[in-house]
XYZ file of C-alpha atoms in Angstrom:
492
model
C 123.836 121.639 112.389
C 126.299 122.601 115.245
C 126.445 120.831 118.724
C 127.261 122.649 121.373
C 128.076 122.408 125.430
C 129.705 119.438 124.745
C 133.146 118.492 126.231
C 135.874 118.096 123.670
C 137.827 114.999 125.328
C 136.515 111.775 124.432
C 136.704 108.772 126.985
C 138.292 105.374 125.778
C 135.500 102.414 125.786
C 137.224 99.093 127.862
C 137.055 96.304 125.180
C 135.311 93.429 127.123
C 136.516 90.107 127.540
C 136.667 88.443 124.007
C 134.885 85.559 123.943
C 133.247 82.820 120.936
C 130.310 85.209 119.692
C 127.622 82.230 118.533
C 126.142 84.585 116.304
C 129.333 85.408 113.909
C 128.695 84.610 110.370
C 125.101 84.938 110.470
C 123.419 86.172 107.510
C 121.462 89.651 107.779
C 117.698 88.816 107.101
C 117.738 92.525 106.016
C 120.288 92.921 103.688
C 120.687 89.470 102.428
C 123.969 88.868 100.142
C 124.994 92.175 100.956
C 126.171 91.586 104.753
C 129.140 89.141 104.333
C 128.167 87.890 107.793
C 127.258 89.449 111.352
C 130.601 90.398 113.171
C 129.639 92.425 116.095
C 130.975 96.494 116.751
C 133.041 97.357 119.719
C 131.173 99.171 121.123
C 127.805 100.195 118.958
C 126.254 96.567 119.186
C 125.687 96.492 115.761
C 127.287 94.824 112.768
C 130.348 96.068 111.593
C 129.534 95.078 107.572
C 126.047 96.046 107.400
C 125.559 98.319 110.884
C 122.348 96.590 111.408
C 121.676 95.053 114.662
C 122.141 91.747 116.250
C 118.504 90.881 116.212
C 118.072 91.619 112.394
C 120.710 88.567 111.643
C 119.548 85.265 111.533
C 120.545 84.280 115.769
C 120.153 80.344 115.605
C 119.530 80.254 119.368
C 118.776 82.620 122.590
C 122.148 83.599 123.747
C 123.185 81.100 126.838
C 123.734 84.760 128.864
C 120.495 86.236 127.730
C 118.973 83.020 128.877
C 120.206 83.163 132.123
C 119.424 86.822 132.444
C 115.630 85.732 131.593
C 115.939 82.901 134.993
C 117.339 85.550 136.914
C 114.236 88.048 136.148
C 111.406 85.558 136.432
C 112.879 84.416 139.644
C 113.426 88.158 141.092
C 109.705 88.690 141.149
C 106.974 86.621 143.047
C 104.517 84.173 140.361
C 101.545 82.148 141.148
C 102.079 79.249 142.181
C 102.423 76.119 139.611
C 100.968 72.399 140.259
C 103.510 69.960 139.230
C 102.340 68.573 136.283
C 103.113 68.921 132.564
C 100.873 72.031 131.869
C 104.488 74.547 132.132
C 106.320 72.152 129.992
C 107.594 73.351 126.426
C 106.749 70.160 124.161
C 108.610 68.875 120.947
C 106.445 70.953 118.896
C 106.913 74.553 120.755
C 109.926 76.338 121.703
C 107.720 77.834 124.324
C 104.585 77.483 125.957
C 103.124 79.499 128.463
C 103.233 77.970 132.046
C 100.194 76.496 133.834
C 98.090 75.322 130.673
C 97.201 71.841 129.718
C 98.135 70.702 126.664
C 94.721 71.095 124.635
C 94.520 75.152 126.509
C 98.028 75.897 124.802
C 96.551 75.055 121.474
C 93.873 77.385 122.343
C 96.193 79.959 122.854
C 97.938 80.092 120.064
C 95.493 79.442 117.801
C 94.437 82.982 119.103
C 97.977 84.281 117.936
C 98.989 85.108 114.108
C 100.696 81.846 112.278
C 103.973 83.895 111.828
C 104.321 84.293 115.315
C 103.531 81.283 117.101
C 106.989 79.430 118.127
C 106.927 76.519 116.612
C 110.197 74.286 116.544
C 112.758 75.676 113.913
C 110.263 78.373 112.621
C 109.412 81.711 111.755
C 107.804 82.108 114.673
C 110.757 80.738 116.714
C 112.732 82.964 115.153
C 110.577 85.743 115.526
C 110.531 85.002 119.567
C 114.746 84.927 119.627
C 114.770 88.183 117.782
C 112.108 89.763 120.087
C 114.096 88.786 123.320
C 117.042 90.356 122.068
C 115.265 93.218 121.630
C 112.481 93.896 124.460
C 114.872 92.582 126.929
C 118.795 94.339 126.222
C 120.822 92.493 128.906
C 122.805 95.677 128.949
C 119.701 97.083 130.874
C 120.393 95.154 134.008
C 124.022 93.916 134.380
C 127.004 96.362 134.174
C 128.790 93.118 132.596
C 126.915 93.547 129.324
C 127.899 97.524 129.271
C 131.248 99.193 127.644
C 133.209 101.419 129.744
C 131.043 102.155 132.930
C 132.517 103.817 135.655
C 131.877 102.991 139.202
C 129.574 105.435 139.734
C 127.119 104.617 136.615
C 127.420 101.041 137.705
C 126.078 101.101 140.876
C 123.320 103.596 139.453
C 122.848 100.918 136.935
C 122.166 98.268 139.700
C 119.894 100.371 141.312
C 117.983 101.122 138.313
C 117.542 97.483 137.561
C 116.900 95.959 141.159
C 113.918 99.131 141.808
C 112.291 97.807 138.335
C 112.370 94.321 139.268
C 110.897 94.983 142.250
C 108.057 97.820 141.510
C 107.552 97.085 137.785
C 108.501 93.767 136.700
C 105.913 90.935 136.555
C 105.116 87.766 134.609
C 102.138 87.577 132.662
C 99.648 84.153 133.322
C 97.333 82.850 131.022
C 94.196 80.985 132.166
C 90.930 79.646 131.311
C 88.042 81.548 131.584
C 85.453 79.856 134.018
C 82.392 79.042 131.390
C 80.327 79.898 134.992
C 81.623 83.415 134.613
C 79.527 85.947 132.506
C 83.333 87.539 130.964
C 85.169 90.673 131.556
C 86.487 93.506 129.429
C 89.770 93.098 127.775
C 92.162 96.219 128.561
C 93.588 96.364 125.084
C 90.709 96.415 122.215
C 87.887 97.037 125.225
C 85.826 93.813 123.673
C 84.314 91.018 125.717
C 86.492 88.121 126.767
C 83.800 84.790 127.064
C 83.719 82.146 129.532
C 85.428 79.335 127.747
C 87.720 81.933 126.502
C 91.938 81.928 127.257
C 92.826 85.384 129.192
C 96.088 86.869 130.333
C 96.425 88.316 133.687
C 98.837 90.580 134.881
C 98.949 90.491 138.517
C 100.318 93.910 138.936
C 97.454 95.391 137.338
C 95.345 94.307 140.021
C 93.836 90.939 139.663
C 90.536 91.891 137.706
C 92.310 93.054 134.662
C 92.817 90.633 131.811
C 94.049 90.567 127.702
C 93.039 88.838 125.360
C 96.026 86.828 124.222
C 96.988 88.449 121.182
C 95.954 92.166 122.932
C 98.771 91.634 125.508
C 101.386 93.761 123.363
C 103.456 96.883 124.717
C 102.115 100.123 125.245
C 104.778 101.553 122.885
C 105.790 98.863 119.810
C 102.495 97.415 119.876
C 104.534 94.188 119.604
C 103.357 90.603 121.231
C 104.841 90.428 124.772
C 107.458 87.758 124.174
C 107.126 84.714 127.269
C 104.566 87.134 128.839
C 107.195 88.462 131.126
C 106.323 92.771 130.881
C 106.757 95.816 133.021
C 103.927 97.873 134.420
C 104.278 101.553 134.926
C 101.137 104.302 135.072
C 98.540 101.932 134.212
C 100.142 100.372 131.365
C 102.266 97.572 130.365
C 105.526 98.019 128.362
C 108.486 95.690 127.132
C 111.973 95.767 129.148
C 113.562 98.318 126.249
C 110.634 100.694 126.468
C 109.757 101.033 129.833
C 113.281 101.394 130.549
C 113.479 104.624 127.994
C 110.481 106.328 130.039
C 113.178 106.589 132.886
C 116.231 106.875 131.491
C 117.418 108.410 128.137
C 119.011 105.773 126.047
C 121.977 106.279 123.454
C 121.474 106.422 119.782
C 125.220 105.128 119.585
C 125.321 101.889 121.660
C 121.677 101.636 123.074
C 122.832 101.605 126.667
C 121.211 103.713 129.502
C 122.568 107.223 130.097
C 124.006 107.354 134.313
C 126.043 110.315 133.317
C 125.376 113.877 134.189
C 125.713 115.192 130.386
C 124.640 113.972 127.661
C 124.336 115.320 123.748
C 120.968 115.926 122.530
C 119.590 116.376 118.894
C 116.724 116.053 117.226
C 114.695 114.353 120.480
C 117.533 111.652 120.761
C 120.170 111.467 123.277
C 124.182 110.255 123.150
C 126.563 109.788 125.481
C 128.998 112.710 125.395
C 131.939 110.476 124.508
C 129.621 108.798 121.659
C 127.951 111.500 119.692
C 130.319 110.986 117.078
C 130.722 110.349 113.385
C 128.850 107.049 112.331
C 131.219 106.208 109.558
C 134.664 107.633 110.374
C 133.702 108.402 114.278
C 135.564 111.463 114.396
C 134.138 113.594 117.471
C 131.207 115.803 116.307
C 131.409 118.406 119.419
C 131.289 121.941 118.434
C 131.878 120.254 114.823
C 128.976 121.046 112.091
C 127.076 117.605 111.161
C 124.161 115.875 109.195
C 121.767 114.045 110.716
C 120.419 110.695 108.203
C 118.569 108.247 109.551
C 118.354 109.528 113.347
C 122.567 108.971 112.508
C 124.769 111.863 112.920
C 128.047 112.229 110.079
C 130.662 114.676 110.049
C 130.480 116.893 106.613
C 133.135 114.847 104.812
C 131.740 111.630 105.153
C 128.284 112.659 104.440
C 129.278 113.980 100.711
C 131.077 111.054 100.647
C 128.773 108.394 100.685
C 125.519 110.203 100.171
C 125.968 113.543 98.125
C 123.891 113.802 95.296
C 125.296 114.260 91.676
C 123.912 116.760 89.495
C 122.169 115.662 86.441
C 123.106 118.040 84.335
C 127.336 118.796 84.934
C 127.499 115.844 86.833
C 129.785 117.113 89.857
C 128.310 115.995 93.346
C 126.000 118.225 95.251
C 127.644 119.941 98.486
C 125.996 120.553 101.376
C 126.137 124.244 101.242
C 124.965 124.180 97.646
C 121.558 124.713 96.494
C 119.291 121.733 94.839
C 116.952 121.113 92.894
C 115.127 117.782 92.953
C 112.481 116.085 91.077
C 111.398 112.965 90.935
C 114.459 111.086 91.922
C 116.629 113.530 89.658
C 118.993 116.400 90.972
C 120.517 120.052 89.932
C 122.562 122.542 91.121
C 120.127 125.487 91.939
C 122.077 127.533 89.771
C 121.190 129.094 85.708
C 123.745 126.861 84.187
C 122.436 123.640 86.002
C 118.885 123.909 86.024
C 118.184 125.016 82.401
C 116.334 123.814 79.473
C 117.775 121.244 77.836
C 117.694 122.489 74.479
C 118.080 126.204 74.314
C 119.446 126.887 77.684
C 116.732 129.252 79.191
C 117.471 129.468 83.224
C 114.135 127.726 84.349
C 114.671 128.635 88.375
C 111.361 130.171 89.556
C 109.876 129.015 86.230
C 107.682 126.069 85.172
C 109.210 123.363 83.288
C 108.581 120.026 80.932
C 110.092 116.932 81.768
C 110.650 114.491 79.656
C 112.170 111.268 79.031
C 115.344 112.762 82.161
C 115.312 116.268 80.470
C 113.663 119.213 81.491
C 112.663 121.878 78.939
C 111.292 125.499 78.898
C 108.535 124.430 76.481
C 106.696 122.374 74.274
C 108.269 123.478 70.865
C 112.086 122.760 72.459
C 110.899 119.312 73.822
C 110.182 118.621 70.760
C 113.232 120.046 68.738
C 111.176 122.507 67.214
C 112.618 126.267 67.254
C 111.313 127.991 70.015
C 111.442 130.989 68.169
C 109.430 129.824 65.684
C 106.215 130.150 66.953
C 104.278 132.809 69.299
C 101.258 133.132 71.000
C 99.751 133.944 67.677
C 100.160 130.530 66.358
C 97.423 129.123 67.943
C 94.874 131.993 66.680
C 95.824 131.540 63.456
C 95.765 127.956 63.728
C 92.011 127.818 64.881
C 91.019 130.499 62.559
C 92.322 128.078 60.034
C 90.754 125.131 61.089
C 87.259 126.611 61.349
C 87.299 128.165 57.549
C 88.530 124.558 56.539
C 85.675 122.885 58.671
C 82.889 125.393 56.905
C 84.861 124.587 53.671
C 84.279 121.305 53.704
C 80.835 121.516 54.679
C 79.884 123.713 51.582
C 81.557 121.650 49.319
C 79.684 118.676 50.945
C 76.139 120.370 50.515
C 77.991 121.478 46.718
C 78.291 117.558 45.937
C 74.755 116.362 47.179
C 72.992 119.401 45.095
C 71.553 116.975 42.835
C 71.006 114.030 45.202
C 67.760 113.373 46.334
C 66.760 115.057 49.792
C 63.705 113.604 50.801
C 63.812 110.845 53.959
C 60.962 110.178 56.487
C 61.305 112.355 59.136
C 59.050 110.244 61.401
C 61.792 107.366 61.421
C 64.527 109.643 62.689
C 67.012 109.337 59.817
C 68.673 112.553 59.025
C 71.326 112.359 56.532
C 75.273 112.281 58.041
C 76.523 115.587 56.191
C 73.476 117.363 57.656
C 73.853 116.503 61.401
C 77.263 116.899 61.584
C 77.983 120.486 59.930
C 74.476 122.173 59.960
C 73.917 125.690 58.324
C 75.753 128.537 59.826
C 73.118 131.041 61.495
C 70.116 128.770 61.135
C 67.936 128.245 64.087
C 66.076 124.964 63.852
C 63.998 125.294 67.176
C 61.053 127.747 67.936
C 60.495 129.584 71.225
C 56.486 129.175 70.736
C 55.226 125.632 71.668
C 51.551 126.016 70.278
C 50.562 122.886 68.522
C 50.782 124.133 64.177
C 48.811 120.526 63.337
C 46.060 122.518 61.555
C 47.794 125.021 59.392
C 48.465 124.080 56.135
C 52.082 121.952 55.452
C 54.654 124.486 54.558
C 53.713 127.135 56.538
C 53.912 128.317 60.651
C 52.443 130.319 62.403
C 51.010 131.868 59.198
C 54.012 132.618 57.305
C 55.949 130.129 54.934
C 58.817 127.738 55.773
C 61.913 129.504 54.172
C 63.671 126.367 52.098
C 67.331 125.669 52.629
C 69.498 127.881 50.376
C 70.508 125.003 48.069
C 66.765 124.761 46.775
C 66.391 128.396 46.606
C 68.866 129.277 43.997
C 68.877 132.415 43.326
C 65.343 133.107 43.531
C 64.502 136.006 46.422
C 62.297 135.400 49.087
C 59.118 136.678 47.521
C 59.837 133.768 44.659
C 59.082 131.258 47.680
C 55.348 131.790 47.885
C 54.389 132.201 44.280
C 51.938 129.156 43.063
C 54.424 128.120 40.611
C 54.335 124.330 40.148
C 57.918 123.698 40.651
C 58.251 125.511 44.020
C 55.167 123.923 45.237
C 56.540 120.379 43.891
C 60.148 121.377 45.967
C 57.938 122.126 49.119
C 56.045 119.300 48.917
C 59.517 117.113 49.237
C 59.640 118.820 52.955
C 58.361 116.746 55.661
C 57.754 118.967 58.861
C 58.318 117.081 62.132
C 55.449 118.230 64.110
C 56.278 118.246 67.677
C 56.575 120.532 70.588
C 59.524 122.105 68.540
C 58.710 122.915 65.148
C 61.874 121.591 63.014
C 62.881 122.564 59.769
C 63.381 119.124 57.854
């Protein structure tokens, strides 16, 4: 892809004052053993190791600036007011609790929270809360101290921005007990019923009817628990710091401040700074340059093949990125005839089905499995299933052959039919009649008037005028018949 209207200088970022960063060292919870530590970007707020961001290293405390930044807000915006007593006070077992609840009410609201997310004292949920300060509430949102290389102009537009939210959006969520007296009201998350008896959140600048549920109070956008209750309401809604702030203001992929400027780069529905839409790995300056977006992360064409060209499974030379490819299933070719071929005799299989097996793709079943391909033709199979049925009426016939002399009567009212005769019956014999009139009171041997014809291993050679003769022998061989006499006349 190309950027374009873009200036070609690039500004210089002012380093900020260097100071102890608490957080240096800290293991990344998402990379584990891979991040040698968290040692913060100039100017990207991220890791330099690992390039994830503060929040996703393990941050032992809230930040003594961030913490002051939090005193600041609650106190720019008016509360209710708070008796003096120990209902606002975080105890030895939270890192928080929400102001104006006794003791035995802040059990009941967070037993309304999930486990994970309740802050208890040197927890997962405690370190859940840190991580979600960090990032619902960026400090570089609403002091130009916090920001790299403002100019005077975007500074003051930064302090307006922040002092017009605190004062028309900002607010302070307060959780209460519903009076048992009261019939309920509607929560304005999930739309269920909140009880009297219950614990609700109210958000005064929603007007003072509307309440959450405690674990319904979440931003419009993340969906993520409101961390200390403190939100910001806008249309109706309630958002976190970092997302209300983005339905403003654009905010840069490249160090998550708020865009003052006039211009700005934008690609793919995200927005830079013009000095900062640059190469994430080498930061060379993408303007008018072409570039590959991975990962919402733009990199210049060198760095991309690089660190994330594919290599070609077959010659095993890396993938450009004005090369063809073929992929499947985690595996890669040139889409070229000499790449993506079969493995065996080297048919071009572009535009073609294919076999894969065990990492090797083949033009057909014979070459997957070493077999000539030449070897056999569509004709194989015909003669192949011609073969098979001569050997399956074969071995019938020579089955009936063997059992000549065996004897062939069984009761045909038990159901026991011998296993050579229900597997391979007669070829051409039809065993069921289309007339279902009841033949109880002919005589046994005969249908409908006309003899049974016997199987052709008792007729011998005899014709089929021999069968009704009286002679004693074929009478005796149709006597061994038993007729099943059902709806179905069947020749036994």
């Amino acid at each position: 892809k190309e950027a374009r209207g873009m200036k070609s200088h690039r500004r210089g970022d002012a380093s900020l004052p260097e100071v102890e960063d608490p957080d240096r060292g800290q293991p990344c919870q998402a990379c584990g053993e891979q991040c040698p530590g968290f040692l913060v970007h100039g100017w990207r707020k991220i890791c330099q190791h690992c390039k994830c961001p503060r929040e996703e290293h393990a941050v032992r405390m809230v930040p003594v600036d961030l913490e002051r930044m939090m005193c600041r807000l609650i106190s720019d915006f008016q509360r209710h007011s708070i008796s003096d007593d120990d209902s606002g006070c975080a105890s030895e077992e939270y890192a928080w609790v929400p102001p104006g609840l006794k003791p035995e009410q802040v059990y009941q609201f967070f037993s309304c929270l999930p486990e994970d997310k309740v802050p208890y004292v040197n927890s997962p949920g405690e370190r859940y809360r840190i991580r979600q300060l960090l990032h619902q509430l960026p400090p570089h949102d609403s002091e130009a101290q916090y920001c790299s290389a403002l100019e005077e102009e975007e500074a003051r537009e930064l302090k307006l921005f922040s002092q017009q939210r605190k004062r028309e959006n900002l607010g302070r969520g307060t959780a209460r007990l519903f009076p048992v007296t009261i019939t309920g009201a509607i929560c304005e998350q999930c739309g269920k019923q909140i009880c009297g008896g219950d614990i609700a959140v109210f958000a005064s600048r929603a007007g003072h009817g509307a309440c959450w549920h405690p674990q319904c109070f979440v931003c419009t956008t993340c969906r993520e628990l409101l961390i200390d209750l403190i939100y910001f309401y806008q249309d109706g809604k309630i958002y976190c710091g970092r997302h209300h702030a983005e339905r403003l203001k654009p905010r840069c992929e490249a160090c998550d401040e708020i865009i003052f400027a006039d211009e700005c780069t934008e690609a793919e529905g995200r927005h830079w700074h013009m000095r900062h839409f640059c190469c994430f790995e080498c930061e060379e300056a993408l303007g008018g340059q072409r570039y590959i977006m991975r990962q919402s992360r733009p990199y210049c064409c060198h760095c991309y093949e690089s660190f994330y060209a594919e290599y070609c499974d077959a010659c095993g030379e890396h993938i450009g990125i004005d090369q063809g490819q073929m992929t499947y299933e985690g595996q890669h070719w040139h889409a070229n005839d000499a790449c993506f071929s079969c493995s065996r005799c080297h048919q071009p299989l572009l535009g073609k089905p294919f076999l894969p097996k065990q990492g090797q793709i083949f033009c057909s079943r014979a070459c997957s499995l070493g077999e000539d391909p030449n070897g056999s033709d569509s004709c194989d199979s015909a003669f192949q299933s011609a073969r098979s049925q001569d050997s399956r009426r074969a071995s019938w016939q020579k089955s009936v052959g063997e059992k000549r002399g065996a004897n062939l009567s069984y009761s045909a009212s038990e159901g026991t039919f011998p296993a050579w005769h229900r597997c391979y019956p007669p070829r051409g014999w039809d065993f069921s009649s289309s007339d279902s009139s009841d033949s109880s009171s002919e005589e046994e041997g005969y249908f409908l008037g006309e003899p049974i014809p016997l199987p052709p291993h008792l007729r011998g050679g005899a014709s089929p005028t021999e069968t009704t003769s009286t002679d004693p022998t074929r009478k005796q061989q149709r006597r061994r018949l038993r007729v099943i006499r059902d709806k179905n006349c069947v020749v036994a």
